[in-house]
Every structure is written in C-alpha cells, then in structure tokens.
PDB file of C-alpha atoms and ligand atoms in Angstrom:
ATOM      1  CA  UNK A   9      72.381-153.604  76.389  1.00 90.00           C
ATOM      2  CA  UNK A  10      72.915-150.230  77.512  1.00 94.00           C
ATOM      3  CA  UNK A  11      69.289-149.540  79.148  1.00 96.00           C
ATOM      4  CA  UNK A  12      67.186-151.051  81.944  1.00 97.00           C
ATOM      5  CA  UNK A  13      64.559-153.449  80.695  1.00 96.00           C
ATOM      6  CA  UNK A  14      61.893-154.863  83.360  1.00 96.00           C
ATOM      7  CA  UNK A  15      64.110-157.636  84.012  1.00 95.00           C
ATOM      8  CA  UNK A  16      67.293-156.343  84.468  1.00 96.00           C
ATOM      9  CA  UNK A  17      69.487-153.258  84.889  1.00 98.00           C
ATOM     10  CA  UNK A  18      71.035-152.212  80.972  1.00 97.00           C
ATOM     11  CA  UNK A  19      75.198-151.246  81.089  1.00 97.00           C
ATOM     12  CA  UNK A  20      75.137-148.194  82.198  1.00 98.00           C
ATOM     13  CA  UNK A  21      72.619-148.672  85.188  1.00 98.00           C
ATOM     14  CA  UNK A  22      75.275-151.010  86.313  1.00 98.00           C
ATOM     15  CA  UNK A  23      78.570-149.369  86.072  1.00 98.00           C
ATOM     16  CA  UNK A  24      77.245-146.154  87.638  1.00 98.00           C
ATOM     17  CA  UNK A  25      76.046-148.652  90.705  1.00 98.00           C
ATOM     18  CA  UNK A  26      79.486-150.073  91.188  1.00 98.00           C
ATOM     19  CA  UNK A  27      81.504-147.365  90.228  1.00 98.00           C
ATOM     20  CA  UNK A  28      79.816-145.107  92.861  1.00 98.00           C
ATOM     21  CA  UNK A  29      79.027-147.844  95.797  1.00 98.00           C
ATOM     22  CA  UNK A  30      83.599-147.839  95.615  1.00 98.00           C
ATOM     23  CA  UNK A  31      83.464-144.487  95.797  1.00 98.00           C
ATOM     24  CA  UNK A  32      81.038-143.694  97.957  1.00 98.00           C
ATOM     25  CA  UNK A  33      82.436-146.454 100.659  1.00 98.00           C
ATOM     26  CA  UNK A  34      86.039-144.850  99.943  1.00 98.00           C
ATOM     27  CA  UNK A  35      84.628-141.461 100.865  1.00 98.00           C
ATOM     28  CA  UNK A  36      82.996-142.438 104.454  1.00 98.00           C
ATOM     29  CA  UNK A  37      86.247-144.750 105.072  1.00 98.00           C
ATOM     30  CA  UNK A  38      88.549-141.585 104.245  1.00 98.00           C
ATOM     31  CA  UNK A  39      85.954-139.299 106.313  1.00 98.00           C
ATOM     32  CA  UNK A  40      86.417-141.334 109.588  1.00 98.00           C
ATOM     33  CA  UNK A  41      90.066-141.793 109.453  1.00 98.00           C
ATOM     34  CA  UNK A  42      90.693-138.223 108.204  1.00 97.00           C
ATOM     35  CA  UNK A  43      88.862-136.393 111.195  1.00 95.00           C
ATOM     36  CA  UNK A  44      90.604-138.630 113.607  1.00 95.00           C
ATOM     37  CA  UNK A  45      93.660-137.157 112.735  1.00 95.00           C
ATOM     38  CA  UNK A  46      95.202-134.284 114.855  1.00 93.00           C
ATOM     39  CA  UNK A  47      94.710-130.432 113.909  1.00 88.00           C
ATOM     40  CA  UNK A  48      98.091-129.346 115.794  1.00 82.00           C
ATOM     41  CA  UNK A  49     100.281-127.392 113.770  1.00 81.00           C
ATOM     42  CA  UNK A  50     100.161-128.420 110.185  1.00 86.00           C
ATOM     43  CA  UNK A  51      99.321-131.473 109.297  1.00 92.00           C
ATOM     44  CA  UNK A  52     100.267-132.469 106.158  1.00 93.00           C
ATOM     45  CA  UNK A  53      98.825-135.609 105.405  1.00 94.00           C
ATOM     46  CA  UNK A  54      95.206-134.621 107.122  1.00 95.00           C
ATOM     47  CA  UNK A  55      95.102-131.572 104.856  1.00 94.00           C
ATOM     48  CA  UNK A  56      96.014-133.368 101.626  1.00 95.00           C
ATOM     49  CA  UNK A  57      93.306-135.951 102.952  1.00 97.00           C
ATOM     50  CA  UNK A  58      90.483-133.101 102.789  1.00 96.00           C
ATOM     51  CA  UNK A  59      91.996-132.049  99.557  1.00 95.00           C
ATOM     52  CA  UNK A  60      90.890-135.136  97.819  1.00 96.00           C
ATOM     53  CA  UNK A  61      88.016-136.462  99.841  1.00 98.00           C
ATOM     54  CA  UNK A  62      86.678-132.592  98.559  1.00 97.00           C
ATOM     55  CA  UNK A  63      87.243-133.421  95.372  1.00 97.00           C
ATOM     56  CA  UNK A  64      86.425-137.117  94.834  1.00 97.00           C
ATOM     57  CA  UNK A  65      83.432-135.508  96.770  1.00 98.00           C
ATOM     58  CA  UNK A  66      82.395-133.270  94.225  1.00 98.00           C
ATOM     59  CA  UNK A  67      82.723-135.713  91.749  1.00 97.00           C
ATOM     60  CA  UNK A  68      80.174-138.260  93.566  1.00 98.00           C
ATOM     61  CA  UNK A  69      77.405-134.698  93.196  1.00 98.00           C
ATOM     62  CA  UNK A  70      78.303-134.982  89.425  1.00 98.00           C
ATOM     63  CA  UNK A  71      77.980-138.794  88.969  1.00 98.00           C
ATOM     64  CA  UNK A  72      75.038-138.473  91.110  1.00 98.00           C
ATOM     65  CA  UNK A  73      73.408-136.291  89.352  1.00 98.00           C
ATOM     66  CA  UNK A  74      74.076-138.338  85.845  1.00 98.00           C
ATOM     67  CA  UNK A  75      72.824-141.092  87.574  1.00 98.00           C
ATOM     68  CA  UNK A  76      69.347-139.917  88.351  1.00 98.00           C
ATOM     69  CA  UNK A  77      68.745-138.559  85.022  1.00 98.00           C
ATOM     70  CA  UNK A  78      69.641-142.026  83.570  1.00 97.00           C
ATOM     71  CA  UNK A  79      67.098-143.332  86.559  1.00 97.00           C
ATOM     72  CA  UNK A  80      64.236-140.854  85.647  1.00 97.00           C
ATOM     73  CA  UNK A  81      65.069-141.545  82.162  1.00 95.00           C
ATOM     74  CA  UNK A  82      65.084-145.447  82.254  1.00 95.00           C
ATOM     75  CA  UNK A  83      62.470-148.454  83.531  1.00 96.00           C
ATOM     76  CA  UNK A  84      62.975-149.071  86.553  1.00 97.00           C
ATOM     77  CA  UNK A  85      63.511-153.319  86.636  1.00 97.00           C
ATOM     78  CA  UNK A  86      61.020-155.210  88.754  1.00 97.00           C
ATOM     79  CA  UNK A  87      61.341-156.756  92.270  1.00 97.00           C
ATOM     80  CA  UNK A  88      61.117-160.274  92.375  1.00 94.00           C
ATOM     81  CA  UNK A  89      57.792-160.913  92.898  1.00 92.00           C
ATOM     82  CA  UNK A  90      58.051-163.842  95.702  1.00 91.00           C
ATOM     83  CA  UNK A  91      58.762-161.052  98.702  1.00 93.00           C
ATOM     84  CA  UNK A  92      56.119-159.491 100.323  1.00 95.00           C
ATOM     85  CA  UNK A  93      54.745-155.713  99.920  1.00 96.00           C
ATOM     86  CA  UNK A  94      56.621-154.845 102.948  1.00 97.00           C
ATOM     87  CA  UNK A  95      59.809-155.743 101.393  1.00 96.00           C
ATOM     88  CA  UNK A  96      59.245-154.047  98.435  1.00 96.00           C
ATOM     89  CA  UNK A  97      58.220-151.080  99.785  1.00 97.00           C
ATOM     90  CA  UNK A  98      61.083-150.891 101.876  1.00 97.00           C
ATOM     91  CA  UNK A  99      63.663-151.603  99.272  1.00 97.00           C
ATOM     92  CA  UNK A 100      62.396-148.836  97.346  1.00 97.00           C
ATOM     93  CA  UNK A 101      62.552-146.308 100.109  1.00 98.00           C
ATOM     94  CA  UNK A 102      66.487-147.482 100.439  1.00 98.00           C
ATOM     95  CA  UNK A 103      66.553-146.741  96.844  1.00 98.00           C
ATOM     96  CA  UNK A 104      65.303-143.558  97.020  1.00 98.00           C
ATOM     97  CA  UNK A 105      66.925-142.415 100.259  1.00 98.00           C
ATOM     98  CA  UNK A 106      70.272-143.726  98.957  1.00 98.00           C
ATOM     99  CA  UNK A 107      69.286-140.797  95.677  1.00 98.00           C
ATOM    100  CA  UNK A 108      68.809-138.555  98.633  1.00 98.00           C
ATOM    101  CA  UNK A 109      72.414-139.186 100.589  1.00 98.00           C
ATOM    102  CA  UNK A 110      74.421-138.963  97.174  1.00 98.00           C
ATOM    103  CA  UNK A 111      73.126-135.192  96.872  1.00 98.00           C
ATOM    104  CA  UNK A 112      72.938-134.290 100.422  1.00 98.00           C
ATOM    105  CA  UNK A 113      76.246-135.444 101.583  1.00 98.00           C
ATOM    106  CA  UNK A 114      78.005-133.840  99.073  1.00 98.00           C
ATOM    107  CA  UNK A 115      76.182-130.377  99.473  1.00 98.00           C
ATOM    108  CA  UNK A 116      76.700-130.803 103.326  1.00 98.00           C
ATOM    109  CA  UNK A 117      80.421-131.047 102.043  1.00 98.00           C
ATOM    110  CA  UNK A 118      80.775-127.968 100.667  1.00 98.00           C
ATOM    111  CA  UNK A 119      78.040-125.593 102.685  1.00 98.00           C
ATOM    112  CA  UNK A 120      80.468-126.674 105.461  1.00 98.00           C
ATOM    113  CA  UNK A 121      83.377-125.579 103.385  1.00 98.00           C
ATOM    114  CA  UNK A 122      82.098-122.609 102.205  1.00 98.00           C
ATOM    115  CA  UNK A 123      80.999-121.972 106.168  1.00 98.00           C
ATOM    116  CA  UNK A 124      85.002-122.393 107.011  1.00 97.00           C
ATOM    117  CA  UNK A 125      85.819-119.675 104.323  1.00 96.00           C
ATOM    118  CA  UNK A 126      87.679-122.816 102.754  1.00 95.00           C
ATOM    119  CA  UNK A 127      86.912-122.707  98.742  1.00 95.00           C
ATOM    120  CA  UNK A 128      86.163-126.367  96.908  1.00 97.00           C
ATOM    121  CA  UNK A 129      88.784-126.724  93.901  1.00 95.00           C
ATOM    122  CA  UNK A 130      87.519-129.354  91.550  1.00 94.00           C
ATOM    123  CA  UNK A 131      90.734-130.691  89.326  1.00 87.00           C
ATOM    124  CA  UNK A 132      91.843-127.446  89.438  1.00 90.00           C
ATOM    125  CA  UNK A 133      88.706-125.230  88.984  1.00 95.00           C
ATOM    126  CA  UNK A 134      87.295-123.081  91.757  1.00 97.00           C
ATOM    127  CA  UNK A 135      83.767-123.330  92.704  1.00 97.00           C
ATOM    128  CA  UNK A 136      81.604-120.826  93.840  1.00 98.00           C
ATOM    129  CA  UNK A 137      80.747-120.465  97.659  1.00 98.00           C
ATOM    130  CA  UNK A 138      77.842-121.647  98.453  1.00 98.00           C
ATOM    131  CA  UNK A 139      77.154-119.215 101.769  1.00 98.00           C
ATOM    132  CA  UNK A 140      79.697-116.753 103.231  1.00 97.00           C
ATOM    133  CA  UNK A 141      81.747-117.600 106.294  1.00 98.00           C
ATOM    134  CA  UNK A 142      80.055-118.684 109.625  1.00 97.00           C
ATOM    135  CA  UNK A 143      81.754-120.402 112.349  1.00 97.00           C
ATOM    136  CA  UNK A 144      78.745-121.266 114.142  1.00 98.00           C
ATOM    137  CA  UNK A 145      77.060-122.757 110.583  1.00 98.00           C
ATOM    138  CA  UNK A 146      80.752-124.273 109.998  1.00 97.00           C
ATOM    139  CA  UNK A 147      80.009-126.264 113.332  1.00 98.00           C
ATOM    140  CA  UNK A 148      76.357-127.388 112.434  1.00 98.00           C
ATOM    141  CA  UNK A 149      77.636-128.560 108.878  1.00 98.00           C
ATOM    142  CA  UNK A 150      80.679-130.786 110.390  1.00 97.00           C
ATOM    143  CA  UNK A 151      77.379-132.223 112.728  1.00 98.00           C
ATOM    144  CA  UNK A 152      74.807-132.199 109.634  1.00 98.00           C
ATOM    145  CA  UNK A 153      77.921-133.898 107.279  1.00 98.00           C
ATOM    146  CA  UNK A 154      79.380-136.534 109.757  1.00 98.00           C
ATOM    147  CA  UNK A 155      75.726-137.942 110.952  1.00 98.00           C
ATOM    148  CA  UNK A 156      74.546-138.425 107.455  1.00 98.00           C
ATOM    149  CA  UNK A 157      77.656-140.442 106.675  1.00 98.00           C
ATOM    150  CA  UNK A 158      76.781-142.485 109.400  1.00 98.00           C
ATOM    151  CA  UNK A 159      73.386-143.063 108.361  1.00 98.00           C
ATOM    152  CA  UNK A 160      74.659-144.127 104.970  1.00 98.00           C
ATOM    153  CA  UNK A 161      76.889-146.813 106.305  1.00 98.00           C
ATOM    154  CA  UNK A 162      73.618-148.319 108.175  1.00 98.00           C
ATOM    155  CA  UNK A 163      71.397-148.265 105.118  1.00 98.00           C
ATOM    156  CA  UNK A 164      74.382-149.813 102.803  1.00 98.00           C
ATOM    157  CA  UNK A 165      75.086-152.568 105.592  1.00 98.00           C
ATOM    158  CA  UNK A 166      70.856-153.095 105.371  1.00 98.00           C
ATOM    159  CA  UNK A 167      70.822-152.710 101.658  1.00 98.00           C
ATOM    160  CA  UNK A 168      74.079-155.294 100.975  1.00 98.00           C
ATOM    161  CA  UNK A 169      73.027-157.562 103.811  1.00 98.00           C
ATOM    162  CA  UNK A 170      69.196-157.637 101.809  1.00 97.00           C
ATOM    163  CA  UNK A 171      71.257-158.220  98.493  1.00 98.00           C
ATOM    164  CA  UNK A 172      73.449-161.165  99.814  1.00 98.00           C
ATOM    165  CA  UNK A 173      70.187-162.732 101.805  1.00 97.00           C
ATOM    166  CA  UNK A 174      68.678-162.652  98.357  1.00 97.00           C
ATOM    167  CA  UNK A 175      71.149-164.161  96.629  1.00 97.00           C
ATOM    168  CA  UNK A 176      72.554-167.077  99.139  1.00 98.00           C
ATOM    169  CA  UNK A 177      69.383-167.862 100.639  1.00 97.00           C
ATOM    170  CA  UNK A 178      66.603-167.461  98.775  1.00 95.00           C
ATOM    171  CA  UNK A 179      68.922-167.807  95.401  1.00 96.00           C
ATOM    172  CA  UNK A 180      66.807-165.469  92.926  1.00 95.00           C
ATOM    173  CA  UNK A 181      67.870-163.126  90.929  1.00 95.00           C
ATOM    174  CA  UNK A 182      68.092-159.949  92.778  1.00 97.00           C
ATOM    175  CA  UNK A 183      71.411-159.568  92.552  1.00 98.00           C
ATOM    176  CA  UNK A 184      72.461-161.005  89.285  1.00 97.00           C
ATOM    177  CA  UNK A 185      70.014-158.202  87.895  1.00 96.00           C
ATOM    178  CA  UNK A 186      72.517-155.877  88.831  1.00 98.00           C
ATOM    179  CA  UNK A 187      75.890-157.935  87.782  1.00 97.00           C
ATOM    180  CA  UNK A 188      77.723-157.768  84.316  1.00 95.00           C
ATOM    181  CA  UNK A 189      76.756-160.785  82.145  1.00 87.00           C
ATOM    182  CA  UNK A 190      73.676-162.301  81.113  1.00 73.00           C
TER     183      UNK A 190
HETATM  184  C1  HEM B  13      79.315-138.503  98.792  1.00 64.59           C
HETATM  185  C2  HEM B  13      80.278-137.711  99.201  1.00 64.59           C
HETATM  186  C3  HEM B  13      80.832-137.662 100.588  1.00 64.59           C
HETATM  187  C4  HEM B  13      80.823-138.599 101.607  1.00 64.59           C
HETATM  188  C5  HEM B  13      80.232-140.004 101.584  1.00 64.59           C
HETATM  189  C6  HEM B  13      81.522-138.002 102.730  1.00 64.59           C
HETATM  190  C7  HEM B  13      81.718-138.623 103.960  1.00 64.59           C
HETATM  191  C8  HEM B  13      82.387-138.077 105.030  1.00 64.59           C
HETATM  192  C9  HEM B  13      82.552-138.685 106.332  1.00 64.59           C
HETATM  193  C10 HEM B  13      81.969-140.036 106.762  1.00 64.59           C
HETATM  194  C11 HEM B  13      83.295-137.849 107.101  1.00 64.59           C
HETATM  195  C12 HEM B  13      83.744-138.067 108.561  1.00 64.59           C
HETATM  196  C13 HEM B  13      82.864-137.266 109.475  1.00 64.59           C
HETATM  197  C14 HEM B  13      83.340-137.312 110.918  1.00 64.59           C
HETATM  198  O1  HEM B  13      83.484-138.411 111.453  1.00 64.59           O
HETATM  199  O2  HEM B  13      83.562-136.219 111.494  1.00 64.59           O
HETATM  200  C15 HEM B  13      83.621-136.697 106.297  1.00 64.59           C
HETATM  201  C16 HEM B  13      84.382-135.615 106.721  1.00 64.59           C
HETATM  202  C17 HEM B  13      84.601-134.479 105.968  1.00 64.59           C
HETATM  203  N1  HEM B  13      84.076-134.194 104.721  1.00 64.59           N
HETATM  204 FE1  HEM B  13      82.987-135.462 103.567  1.00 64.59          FE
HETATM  205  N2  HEM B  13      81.922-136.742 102.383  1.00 64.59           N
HETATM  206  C18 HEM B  13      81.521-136.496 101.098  1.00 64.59           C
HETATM  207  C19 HEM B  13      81.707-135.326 100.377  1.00 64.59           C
HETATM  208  C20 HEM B  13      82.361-134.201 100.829  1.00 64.59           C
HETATM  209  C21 HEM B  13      82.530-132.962 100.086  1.00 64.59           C
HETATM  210  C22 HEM B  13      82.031-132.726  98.662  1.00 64.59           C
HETATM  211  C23 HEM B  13      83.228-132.112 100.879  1.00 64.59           C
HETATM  212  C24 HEM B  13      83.673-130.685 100.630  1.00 64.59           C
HETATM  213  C25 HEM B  13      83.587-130.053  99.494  1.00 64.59           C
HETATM  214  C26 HEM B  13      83.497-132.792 102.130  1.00 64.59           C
HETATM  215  C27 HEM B  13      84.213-132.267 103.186  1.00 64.59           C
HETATM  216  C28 HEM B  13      84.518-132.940 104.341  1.00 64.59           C
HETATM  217  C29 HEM B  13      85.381-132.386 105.380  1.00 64.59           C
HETATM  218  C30 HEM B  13      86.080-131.023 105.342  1.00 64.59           C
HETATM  219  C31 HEM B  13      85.429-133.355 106.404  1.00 64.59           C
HETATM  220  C32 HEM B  13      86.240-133.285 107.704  1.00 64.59           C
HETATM  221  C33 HEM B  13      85.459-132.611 108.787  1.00 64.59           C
HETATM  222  C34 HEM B  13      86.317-132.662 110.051  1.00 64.59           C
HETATM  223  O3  HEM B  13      87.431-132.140 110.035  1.00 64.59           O
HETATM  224  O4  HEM B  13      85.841-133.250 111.016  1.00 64.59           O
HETATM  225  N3  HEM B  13      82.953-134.067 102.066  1.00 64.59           N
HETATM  226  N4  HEM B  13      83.045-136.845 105.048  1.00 64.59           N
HETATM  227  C1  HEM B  14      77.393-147.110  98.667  1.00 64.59           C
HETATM  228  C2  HEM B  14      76.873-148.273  98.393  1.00 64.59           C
HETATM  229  C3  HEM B  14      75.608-148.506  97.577  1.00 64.59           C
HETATM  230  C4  HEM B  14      74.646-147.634  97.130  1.00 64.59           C
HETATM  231  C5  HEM B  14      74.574-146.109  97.363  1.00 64.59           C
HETATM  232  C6  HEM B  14      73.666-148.404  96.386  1.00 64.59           C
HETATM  233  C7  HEM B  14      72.532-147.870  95.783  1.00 64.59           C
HETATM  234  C8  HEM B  14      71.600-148.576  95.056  1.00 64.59           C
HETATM  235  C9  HEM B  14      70.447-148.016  94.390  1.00 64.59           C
HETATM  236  C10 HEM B  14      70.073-146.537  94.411  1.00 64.59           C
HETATM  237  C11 HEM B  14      69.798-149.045  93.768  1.00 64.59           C
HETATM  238  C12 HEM B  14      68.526-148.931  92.923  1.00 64.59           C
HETATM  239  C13 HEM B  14      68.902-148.932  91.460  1.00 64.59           C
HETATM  240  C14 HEM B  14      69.454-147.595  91.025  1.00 64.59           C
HETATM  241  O1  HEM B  14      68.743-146.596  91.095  1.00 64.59           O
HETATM  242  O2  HEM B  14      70.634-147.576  90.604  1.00 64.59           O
HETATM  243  C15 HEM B  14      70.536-150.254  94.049  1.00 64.59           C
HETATM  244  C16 HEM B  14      70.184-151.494  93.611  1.00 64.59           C
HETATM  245  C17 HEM B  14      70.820-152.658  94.011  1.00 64.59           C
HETATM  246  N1  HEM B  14      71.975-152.753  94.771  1.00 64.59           N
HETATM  247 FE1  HEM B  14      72.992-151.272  95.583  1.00 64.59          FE
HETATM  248  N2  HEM B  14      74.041-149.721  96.409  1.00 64.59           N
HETATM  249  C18 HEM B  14      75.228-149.832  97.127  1.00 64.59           C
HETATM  250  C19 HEM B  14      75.949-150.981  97.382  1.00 64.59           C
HETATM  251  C20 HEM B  14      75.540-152.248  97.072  1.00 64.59           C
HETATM  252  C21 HEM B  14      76.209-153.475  97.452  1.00 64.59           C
HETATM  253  C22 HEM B  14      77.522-153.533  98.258  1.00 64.59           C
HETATM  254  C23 HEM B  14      75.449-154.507  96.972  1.00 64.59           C
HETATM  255  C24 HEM B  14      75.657-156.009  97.076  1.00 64.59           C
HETATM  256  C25 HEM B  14      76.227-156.625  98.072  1.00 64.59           C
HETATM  257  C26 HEM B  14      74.311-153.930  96.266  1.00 64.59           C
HETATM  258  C27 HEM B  14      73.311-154.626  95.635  1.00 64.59           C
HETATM  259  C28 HEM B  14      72.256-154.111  94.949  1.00 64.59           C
HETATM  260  C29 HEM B  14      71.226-154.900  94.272  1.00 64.59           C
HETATM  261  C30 HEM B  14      71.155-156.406  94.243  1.00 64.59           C
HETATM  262  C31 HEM B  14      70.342-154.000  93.675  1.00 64.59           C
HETATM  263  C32 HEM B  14      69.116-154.363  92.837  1.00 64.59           C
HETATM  264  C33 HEM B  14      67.889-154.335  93.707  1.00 64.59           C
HETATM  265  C34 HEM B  14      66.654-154.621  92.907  1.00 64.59           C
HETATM  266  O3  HEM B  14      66.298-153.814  92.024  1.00 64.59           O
HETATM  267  O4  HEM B  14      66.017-155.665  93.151  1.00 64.59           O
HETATM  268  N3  HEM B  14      74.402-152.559  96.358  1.00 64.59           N
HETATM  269  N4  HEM B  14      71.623-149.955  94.847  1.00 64.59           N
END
C-alpha cells in the first residue's frame, strides 16, 4: 500500500527514505572529497564536482520538501513498544532533526552560493539569489554548511547503528517496517 498505517511505513514513505538516505550519503561523501581538492588555477574536475553536488543538492530541498508533506500528511507508524520512553523520545528527535538537516543543508548550500556571487543552475534553470554577494557571509556559510554535514554523518551513524541494534539484537520489527515486502 501506498500510505503509512500504524504498523508500517506505506510505498511511498519508503522509497523517499531510501532514495534520499543514497543521496544524501552521496552528497556529504562528494562534499569531503570535493573541498579537499586544490583551488590553483582551474580545476576542472573540482568545479564540475560543485556543479553537480549543487544540483543533486537542490534536488534533495525538493524531495525534502515532498517528503514532509507526505509526513504531515500520513500516520506516523508506531515504535515498538518494548523500548523505553527514553528511546522513543530520542528516536523521534533524530527524526525530526534529520527533517531539519534535509532543509538546512541545502539552504546553507545556496546562501553560501549566492554569498560567492556564484548562481545555482538546476538542470538548466537559474535560480534566484538568495542574498547579494558577501565575502565575509561567503566564509560563515562554507563554516555554517561543512559543520552541519558533519553533524549529519553522526546522527545517521546513531540512527543506522539504532536500526541494525534493533534488528540483530533485539530482532523486532523496526526495521522491516521500513523495508519493501510484507
Ligand atoms: C542535502 C544536501 C547537501 C549536503 C548533504 C551537502 C554536504 C556537503 C558537505 C559535507 C560538504 C563538505 C564541506 C567541507 O568539508 O568543507 C559540502 C561542500 C559544499 N557544498 Fe554542499 N551539501 C548539500 C547541498 C548543497 C547545495 C544545494 C549547494 C549549493 C547550491 C552546496 C554547495 C556546496 C559547496 C560550494 C561546497 C564546497 C565548499 C568548499 O569549497 O569548501 N551544497 N557539502
Ligand atoms: C541519510 C540517511 C538517513 C536519513 C536522513 C534517515 C531519516 C529517517 C527519518 C526522517 C525517519 C522517520 C520516518 C520518516 O519521516 O521518513 C527514518 C526512519 C527509519 N530509518 Fe532512516 N534515515 C537514514 C538512513 C537510514 C539507514 C542507513 C537505516 C538502516 C540501517 C535506516 C533505518 C531506519 C528505520 C529502521 C526507520 C524506522 C524507525 C521507526 O519508525 O521505528 N535509516 N529515517
């Protein structure tokens, strides 16, 4: 089925949580290598790098923004019930912080972009600048942008190390919620 019920994620639920865990890991693994490599001269490959980490970029903000409309529009599935409050209260808050990173590294992305005097091109469409050229904001974006990716990677190694605990050692059915099949 295509929607959540209490007991599981529906379809869609699913593929968007896949689909955008790839590309979200993608992004941070293209980030880190990307702004190792050196600005001398012109550097080909690290400027068709930012070309498509921009745009793969902008298309997380879209997905992301799909995906909490399906979220506000859906049940949210239960926890299993065996953990205690603590544990469900903190899985939530990775839940909702992980809503939080999808929009804010993104929008980091391209204030910092817009900060260079760098426009974002989209498959080919030009978006608007967000703020007009700053060097000093420029700086505090590339800051603001590169420690939230970090923070992402520890709340996905928390959040994946929580879902693989669930399902190898206390075998429920956290996970499987949140798998194709039945
Ligand atoms: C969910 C989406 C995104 C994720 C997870 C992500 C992640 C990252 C990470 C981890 C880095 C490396 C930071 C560092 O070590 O310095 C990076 C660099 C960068 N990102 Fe993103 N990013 C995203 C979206 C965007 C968007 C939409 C844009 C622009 C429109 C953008 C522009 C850049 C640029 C220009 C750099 C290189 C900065 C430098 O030269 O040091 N990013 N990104
Ligand atoms: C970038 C990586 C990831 C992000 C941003 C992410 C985000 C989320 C979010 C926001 C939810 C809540 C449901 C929703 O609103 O869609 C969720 C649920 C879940 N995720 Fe992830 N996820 C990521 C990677 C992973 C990985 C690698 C695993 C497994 C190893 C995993 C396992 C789960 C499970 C089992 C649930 C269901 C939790 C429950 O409702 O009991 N996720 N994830």
């Amino acid at each position: 089925m295509l929607m959540n019920t209490h007991q599981r994620y529906g379809a869609v639920a699913i593929a968007l949580h896949w689909l955008m865990a790839v590309l979200l890991i993608a992004l941070i693994a293209q980030g880190l290598y990307m702004s190792d490599l050196p600005d001398v001269g012109f550097n080909k490959e690290k400027i068709l790098h930012i070309v498509y980490h921009k745009e793969y970029g902008i298309l997380a903000l879209g997905l992301a923004a799909v995906r909490l409309a399906w979220r506000v529009g859906n049940v949210l599935p239960d926890l299993v019930e065996e953990i205690p409050d603590w544990q469900k209260v903190a899985a939530r808050f990775v839940h909702l912080s992980f809503y939080g990173f999808m929009f804010a590294l993104p929008i980091s992305g391209w204030l910092m972009s817009s900060a260079a005097g760098i426009p974002v091109y989209v498959f080919g469409f030009r978006l608007p600048d967000l703020i007009a050229h700053n060097e000093y904001r420029f700086q505090q974006l590339i800051e603001m942008h590169k420690w939230l990716g970090y923070a992402l990677i520890g709340f996905i190694v928390l959040h994946a190390g929580a879902a693989l605990r669930h399902h190898f050692l206390s075998r429920d059915n956290t996970l499987k919620k949140i798998l194709p099949g039945k």
